[in-house]
Coordinates of C-alpha atoms in Angstrom, one line a residue:
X1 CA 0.0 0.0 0.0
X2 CA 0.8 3.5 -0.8
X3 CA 2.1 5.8 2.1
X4 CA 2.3 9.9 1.8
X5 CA 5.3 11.4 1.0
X6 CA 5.0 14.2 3.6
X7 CA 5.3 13.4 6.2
X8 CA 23.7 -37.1 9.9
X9 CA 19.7 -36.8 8.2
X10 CA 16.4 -37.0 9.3
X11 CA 14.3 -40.3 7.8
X12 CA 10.8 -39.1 8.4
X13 CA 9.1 -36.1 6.9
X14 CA 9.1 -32.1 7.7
X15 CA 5.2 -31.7 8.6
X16 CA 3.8 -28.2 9.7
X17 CA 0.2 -26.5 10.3
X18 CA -1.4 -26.0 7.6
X19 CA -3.9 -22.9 7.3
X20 CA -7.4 -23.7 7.9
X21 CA -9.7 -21.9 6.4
X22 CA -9.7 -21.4 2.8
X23 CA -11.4 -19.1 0.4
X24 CA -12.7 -20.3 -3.3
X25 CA -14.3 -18.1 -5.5
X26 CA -15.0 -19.0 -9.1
X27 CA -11.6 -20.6 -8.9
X28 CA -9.5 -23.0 -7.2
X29 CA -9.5 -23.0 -3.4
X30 CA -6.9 -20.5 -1.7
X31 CA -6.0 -19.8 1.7
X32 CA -7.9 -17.2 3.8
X33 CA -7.2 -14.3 5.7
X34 CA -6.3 -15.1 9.3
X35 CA -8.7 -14.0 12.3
X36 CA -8.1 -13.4 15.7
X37 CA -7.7 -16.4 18.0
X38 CA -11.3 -16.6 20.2
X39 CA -12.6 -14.0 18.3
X40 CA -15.9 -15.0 18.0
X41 CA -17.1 -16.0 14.3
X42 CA -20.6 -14.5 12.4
X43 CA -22.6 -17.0 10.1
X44 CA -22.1 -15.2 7.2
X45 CA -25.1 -16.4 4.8
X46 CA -27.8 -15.8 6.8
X47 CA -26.4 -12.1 7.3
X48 CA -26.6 -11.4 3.5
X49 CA -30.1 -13.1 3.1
X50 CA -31.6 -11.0 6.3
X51 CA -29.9 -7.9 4.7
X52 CA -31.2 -8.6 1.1
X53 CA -34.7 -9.1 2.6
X54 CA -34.7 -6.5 4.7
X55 CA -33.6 -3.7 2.3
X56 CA -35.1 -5.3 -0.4
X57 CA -31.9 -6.1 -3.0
X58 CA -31.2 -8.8 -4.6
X59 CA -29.1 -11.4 -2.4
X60 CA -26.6 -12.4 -5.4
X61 CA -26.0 -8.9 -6.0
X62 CA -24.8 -8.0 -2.6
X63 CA -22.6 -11.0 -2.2
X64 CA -21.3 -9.7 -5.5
X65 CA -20.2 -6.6 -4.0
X66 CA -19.7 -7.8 -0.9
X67 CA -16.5 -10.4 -3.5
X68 CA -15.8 -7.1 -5.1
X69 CA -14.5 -5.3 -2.2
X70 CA -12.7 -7.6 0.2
X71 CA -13.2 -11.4 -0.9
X72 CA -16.1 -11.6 1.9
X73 CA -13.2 -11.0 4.3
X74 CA -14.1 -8.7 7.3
X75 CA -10.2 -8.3 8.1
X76 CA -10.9 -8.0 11.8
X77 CA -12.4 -4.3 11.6
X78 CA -9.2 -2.7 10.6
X79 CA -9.4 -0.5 7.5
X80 CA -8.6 -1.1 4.4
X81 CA -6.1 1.8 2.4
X82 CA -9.1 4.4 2.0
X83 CA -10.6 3.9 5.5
X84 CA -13.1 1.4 4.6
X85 CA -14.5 -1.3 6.9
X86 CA -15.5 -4.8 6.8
X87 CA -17.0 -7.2 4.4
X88 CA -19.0 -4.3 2.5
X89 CA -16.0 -1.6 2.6
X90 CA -18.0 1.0 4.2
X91 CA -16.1 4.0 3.9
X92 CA -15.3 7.2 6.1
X93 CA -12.7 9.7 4.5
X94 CA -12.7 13.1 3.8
X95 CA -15.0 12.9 0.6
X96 CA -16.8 9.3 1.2
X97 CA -19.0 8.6 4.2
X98 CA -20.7 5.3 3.8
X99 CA -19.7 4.5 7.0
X100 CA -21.6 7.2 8.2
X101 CA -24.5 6.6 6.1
X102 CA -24.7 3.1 7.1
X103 CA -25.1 3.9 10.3
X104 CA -27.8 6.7 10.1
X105 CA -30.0 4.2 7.9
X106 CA -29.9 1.1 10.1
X107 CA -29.6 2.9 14.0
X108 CA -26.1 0.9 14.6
X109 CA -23.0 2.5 15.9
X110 CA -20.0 3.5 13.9
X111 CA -18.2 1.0 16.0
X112 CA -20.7 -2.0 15.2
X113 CA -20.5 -1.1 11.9
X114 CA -16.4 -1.9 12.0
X115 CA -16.5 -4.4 14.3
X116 CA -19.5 -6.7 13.5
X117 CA -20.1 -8.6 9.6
X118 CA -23.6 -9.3 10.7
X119 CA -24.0 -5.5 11.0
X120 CA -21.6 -3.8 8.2
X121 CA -23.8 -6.8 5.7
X122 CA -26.7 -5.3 6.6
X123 CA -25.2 -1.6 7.0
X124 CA -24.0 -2.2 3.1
X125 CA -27.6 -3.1 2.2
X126 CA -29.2 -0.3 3.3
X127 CA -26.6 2.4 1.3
X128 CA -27.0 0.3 -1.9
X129 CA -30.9 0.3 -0.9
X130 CA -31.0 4.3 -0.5
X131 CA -28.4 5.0 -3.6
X132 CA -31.7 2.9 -5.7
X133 CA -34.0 5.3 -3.8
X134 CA -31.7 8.1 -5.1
X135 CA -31.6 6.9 -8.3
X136 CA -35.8 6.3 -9.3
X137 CA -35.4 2.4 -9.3
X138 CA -39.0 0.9 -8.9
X139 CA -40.0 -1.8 -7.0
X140 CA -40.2 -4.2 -10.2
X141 CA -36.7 -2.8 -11.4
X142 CA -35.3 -3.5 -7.7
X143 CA -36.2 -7.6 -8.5
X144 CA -33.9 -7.5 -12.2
X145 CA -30.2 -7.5 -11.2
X146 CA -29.2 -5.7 -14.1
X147 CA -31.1 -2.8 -12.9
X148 CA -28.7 -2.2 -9.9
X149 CA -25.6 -1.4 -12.4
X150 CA -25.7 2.6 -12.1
X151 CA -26.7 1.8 -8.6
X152 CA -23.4 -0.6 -8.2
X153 CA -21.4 1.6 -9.6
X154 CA -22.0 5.0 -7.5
X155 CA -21.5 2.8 -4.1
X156 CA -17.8 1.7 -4.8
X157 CA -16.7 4.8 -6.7
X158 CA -19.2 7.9 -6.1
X159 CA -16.2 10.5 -7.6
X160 CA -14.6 8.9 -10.7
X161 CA -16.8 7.6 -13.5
X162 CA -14.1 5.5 -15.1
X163 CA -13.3 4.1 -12.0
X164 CA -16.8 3.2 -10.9
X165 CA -17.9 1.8 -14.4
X166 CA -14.8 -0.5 -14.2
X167 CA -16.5 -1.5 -10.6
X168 CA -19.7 -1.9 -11.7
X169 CA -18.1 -4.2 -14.5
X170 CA -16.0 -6.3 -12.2
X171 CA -19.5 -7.1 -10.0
X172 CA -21.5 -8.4 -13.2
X173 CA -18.6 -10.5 -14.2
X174 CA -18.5 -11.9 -10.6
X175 CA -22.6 -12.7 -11.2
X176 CA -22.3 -13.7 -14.8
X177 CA -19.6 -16.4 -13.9
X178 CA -20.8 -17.2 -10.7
X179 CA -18.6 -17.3 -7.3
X180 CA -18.8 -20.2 -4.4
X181 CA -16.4 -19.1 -1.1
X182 CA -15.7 -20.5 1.8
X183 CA -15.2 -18.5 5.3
X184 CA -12.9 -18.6 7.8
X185 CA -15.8 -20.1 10.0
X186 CA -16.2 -23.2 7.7
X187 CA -19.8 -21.6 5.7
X188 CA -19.9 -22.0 2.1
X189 CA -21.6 -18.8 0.2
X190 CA -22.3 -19.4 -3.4
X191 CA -23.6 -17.3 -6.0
X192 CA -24.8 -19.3 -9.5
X193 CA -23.5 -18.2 -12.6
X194 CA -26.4 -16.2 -14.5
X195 CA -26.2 -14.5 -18.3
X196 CA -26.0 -10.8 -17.4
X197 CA -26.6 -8.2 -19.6
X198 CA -26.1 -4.5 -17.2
X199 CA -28.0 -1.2 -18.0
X200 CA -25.4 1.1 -17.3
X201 CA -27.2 4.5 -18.3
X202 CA -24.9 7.1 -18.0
X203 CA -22.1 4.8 -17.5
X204 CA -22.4 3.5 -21.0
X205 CA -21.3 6.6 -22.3
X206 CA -18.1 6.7 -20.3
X207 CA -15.0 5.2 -22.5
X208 CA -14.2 1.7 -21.2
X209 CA -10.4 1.9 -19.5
X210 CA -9.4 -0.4 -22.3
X211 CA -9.2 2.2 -25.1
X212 CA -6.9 4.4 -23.0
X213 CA -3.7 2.7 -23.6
X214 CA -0.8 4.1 -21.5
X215 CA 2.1 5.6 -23.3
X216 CA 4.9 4.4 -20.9
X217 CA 3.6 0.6 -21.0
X218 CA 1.5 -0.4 -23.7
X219 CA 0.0 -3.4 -21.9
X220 CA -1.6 -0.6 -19.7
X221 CA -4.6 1.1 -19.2
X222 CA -4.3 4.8 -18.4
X223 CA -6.6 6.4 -15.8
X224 CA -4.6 9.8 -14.3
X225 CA -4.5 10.5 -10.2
X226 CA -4.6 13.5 -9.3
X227 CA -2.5 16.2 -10.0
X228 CA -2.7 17.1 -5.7
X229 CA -1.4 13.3 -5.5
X230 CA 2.2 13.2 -6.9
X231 CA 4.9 15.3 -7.7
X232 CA 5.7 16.4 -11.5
X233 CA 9.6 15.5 -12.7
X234 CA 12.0 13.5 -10.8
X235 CA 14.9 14.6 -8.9
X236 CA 16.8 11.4 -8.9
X237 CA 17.2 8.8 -11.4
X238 CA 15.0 5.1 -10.9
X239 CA 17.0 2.9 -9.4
X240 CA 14.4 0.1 -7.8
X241 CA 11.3 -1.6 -8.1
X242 CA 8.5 -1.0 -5.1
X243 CA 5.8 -3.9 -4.7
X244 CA 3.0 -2.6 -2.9
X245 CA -0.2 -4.3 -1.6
X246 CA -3.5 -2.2 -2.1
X247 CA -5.3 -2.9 1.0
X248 CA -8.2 -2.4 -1.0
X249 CA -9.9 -3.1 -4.2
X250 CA -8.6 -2.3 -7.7
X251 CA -11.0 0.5 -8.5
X252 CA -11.4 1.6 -5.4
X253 CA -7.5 2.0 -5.3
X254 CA -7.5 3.6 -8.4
X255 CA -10.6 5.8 -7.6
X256 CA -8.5 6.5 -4.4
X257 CA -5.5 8.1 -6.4
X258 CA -8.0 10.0 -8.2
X259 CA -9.3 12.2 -5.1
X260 CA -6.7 15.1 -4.3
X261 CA -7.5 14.4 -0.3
X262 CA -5.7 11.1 -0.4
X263 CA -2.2 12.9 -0.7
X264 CA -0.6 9.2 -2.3
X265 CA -0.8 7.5 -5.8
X266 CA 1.2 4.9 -7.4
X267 CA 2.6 4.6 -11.1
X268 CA 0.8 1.3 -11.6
X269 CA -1.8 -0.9 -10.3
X270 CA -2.6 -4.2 -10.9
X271 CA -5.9 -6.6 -10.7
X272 CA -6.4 -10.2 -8.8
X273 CA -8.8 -12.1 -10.8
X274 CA -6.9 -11.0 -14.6
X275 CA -3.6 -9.3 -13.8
X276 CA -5.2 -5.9 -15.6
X277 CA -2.9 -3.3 -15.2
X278 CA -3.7 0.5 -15.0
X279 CA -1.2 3.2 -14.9
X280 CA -1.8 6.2 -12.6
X281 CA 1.1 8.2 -12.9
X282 CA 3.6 8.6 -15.6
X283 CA 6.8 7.1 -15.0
X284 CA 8.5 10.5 -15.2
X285 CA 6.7 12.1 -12.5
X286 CA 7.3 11.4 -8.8
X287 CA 4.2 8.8 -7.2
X288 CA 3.8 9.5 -3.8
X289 CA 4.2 5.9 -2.5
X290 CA 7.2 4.8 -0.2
X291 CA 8.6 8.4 1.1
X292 CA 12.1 8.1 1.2
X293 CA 12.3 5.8 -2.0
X294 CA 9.6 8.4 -3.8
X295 CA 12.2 9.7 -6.3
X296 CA 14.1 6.6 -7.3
X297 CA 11.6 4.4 -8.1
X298 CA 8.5 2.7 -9.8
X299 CA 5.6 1.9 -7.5
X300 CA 3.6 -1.1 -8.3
X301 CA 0.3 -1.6 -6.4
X302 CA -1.3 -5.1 -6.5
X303 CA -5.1 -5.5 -5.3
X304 CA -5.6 -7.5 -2.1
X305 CA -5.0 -7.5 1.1
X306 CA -1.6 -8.6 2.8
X307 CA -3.3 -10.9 5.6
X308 CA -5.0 -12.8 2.3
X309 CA -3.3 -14.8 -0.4
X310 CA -5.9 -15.7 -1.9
X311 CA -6.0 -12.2 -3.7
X312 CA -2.3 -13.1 -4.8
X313 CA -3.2 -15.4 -7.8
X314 CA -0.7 -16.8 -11.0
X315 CA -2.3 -14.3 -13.2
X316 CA -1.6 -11.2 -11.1
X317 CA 1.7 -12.2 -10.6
X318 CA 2.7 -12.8 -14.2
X319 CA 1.4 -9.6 -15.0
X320 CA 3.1 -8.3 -12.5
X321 CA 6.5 -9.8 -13.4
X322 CA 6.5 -8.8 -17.2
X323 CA 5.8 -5.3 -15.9
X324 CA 8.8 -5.4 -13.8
X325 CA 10.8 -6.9 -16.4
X326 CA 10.2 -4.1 -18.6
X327 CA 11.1 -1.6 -15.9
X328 CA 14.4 -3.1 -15.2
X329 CA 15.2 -3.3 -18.4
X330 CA 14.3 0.0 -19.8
X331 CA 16.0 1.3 -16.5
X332 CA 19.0 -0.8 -16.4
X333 CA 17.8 -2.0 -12.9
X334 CA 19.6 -5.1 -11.8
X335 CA 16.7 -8.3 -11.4
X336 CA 17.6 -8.9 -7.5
X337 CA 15.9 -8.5 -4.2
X338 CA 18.5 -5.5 -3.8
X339 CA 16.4 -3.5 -6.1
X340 CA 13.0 -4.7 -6.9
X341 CA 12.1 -4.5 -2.8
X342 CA 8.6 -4.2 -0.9
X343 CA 7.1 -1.6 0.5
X344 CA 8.4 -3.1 4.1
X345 CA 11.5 -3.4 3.1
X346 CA 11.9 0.7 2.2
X347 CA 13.6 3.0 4.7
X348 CA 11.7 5.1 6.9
X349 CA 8.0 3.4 6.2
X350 CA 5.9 1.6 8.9
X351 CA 3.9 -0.1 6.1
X352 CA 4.1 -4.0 6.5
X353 CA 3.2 -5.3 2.2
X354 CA 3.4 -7.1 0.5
X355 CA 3.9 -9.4 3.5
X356 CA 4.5 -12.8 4.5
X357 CA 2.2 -14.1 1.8
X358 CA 3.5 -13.0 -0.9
X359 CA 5.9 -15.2 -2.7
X360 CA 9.1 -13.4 -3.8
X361 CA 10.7 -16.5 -4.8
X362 CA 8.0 -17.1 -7.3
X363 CA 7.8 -13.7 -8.4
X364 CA 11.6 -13.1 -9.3
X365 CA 11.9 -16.4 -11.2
X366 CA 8.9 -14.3 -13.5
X367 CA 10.7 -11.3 -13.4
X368 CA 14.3 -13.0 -14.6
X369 CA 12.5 -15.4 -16.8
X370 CA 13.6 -18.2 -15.1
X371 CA 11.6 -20.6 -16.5
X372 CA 13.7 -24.1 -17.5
X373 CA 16.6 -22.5 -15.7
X374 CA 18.3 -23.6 -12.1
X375 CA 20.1 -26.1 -10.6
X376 CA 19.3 -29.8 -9.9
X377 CA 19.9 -31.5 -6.6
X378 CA 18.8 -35.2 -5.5
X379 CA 16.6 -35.0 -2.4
X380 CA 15.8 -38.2 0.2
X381 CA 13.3 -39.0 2.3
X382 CA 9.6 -39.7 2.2
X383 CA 6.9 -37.4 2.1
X384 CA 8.7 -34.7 2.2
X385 CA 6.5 -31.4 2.2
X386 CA 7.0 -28.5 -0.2
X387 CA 5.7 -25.0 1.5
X388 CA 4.6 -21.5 0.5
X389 CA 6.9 -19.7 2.2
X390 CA 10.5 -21.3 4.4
X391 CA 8.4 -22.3 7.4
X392 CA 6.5 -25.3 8.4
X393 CA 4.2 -23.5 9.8
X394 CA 3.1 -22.4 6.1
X395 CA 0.5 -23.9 4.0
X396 CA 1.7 -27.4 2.7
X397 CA 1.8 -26.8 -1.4
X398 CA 3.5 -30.4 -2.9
X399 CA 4.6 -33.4 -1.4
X400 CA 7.8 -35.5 -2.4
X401 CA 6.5 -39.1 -2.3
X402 CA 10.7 -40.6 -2.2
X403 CA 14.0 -39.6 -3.0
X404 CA 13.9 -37.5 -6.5
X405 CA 15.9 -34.9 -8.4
X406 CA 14.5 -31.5 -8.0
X407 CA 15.3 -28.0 -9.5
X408 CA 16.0 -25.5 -7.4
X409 CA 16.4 -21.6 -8.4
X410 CA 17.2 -19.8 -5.4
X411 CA 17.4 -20.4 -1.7
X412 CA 16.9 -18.2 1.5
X413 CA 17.2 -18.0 5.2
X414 CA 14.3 -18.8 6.9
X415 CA 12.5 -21.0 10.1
X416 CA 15.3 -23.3 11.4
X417 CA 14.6 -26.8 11.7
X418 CA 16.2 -29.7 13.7
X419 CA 16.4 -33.0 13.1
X420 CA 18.0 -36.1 14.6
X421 CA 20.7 -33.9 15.5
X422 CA 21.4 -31.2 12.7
X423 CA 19.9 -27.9 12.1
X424 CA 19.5 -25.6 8.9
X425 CA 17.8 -22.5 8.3
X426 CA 18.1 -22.5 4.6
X427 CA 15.1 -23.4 2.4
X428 CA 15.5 -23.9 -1.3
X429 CA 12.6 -22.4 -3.7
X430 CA 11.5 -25.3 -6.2
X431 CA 9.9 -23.4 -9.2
X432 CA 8.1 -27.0 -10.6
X433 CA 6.3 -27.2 -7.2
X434 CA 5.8 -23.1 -6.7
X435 CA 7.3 -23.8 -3.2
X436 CA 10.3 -24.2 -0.5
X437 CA 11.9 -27.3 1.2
X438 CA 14.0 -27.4 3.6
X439 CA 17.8 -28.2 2.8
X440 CA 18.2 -30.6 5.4
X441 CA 16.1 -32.7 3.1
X442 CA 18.9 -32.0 0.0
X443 CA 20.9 -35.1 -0.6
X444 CA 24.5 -32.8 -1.0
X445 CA 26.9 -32.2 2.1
X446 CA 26.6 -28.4 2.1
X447 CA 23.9 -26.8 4.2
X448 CA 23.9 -23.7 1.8
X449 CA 23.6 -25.1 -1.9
X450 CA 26.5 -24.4 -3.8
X451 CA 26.3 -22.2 -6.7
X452 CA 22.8 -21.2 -6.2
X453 CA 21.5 -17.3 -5.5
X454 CA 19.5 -15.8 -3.1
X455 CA 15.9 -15.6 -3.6

């Protein structure tokens, strides 16, 4: 996310926790975000179909939204980049007061809005229920889904059409392909696919992101930030690479960098479900995005949330890394972890994305093109487990059934682990199984492999 510029061997196999809940939508099943231990959990489905009755909208359409914004993810009340809370984002910043809207409409506190999914569901409901009222949609239009779309489209970006018809669009594709999730308490919410076909009014006349190509990176869209949001020139040359994590939706992001209030901005962001990437600034202006590292560098925002890997899928990623591998080469930045660094990793920033989920390993063997490329090593043991990221703790990705041959691309320093006697903190990144094993578990004398980088 964006931040201001002011201002002997073992013979049985490594096991670990794996992460319980999991998340599917319209795709394969991903971990979720983590919740509080004992924090007590809300039955989700019931709280959208008491919501959808209540306020009279369709059910699908505001588990739709609900997708849109956070992946059905409450996040444990904390806000997302914008100051929006909870499953519905209900917003409260200096130009967008949902929040406070919410709460006028249903008689719950601001606080029970943030805190509670039963309550921001149903506080979510009853904005998208007055923005109809606002907008002259009858009772009989209230029952046809594609009636909603203007409706949609004001709720998750009130101040920038372009940004709220790519919204709006991103909702219908979630009902027109169908979603099925499941939450951290073990529910299962689906939504069937249906044939959509949205009346946009006014938003049909607004030109589609897709036919304003960006000038720095074709690939791109081009929507501009504001002018208030980022500095014009440079005053140093680009020498790095910043990944950010949103904390928020695409459009929302995007419709974020577009109000001058929000005093940050980004030079590119880039969608979860497609790897859609839309430029905000131009690469010759300063984004206001990791303070200290402002002037000497690209910022690349990816949709999600950093407690949530689910948003981090193979298609954002790819896009991601062909994006990065244009920037380093048009810049002449080296391909390391010494210059294309997170948002965490910058001086003077008390930002914490990408985060633990995010897979770096992965991602630079995209952005050096690493594909067929690496070393091989013969492993032993049984069942030995392959995991997301160099702890055992992590979410189990591939097994090893016996002894094989693996290739390995990089290796870094990460949970120790002891066994019968010898211990090793260095986990080598196999790019065939997108994850790490341990290298007490590589058959070669060296506890550091030889001749292989850092990740």
């Amino acid at each position: 996310m964006t931040s201001p510029t002011r201002s002997g061997r073992a013979r049985t196999a490594l096991y670990g926790t794996a992460l319980a809940a999991v998340v599917a939508l319209a795709g394969p099943a991903l971990p979720a975000a983590a919740h509080s231990a004992g924090a007590p959990v809300t039955a989700i489905d019931p709280a959208f179909a008491r919501a959808a009755a209540a306020h009279d909208v369709p059910r699908d359409l505001l588990v739709a939204v609900g997708y849109g914004e956070t992946r059905l993810d409450h996040h444990d009340g904390l806000p997302s980049q914008d100051n929006g809370y909870g499953v519905m984002h209900l917003v409260s910043n200096p130009v967008r007061h949902s929040l406070e809207r919410a709460a006028r409409l249903t008689g719950a506190t601001v606080t029970a809005l943030k805190e509670d999914p039963a309550a921001n569901i149903r506080g979510g409901a009853a904005v998208l229920r007055a923005l109809a009222d606002e907008a002259g949609l009858a009772p009989a239009d209230r029952r046809r889904v594609d009636a909603w779309y203007p409706v949609v489209a004001r709720y998750g970006a009130p101040h920038s059409d372009t940004a709220a018809r790519s919204y709006a669009d991103a909702v219908y594709d979630v009902l027109n392909r169908g979603a099925r999730a499941r939450t951290a308490g073990g529910e299962e919410i689906g939504v069937a696919p249906r044939p959509v076909a949205p009346e946009r009014g006014r938003y049909a006349g607004i030109v589609p992101e897709g036919l304003q190509a960006s000038t720095d990176y074709p690939p791109a869209l081009w929507v501009p930030a504001s002018s208030g949001n980022y500095s014009a020139g440079r005053t140093s040359a680009v020498t790095k690479v910043v990944v950010h994590v949103t904390q928020g939706s695409y459009a929302g992001s995007i419709s974020w960098f577009q109000n001058p209030s929000s005093q940050v901005s980004a030079h590119y962001v880039i969608r979860s479900s497609d790897g859609q990437v839309t430029q905000t600034v131009r690469e010759r202006d300063t984004a206001w995005h990791a303070r200290s590292a402002n002037a000497s560098s690209v910022g690349v925002e990816h949709e999600g949330y950093v407690s949530n890997p689910a948003w981090f899928t193979d298609a954002m990623y790819r896009s991601s890394a062909a994006l990065t591998r244009h920037l380093t080469s048009k810049y002449g930045i080296p391909r390391d972890r010494a210059h294309v660094v997170g948002h965490s990793e910058v001086p003077g920033n008390d930002h914490t994305d990408p985060g633990p989920n995010w897979n770096w390993a992965y991602y630079m063997s995209l952005v050096r093109g690493e594909t067929g490329t690496g070393k091989s090593f013969p492993t032993w043991g049984t069942d030995v487990n392959i995991r997301q990221q160099a702890t055992t703790a992590s979410t189990r990705v591939a097994t090893l059934p016996g002894p094989t041959t693996v290739r390995v691309t990089c290796q870094v320093r990460g949970q120790s682990v002891t066994h019968d006697g010898r211990t090793n903190d260095a986990w080598a990144y196999l790019p065939d199984h997108g994850g790490y094993m341990s290298n007490l578990f590589v058959d070669v004398p060296e506890a550091w492999l030889p001749g292989v980088p850092t990740c």
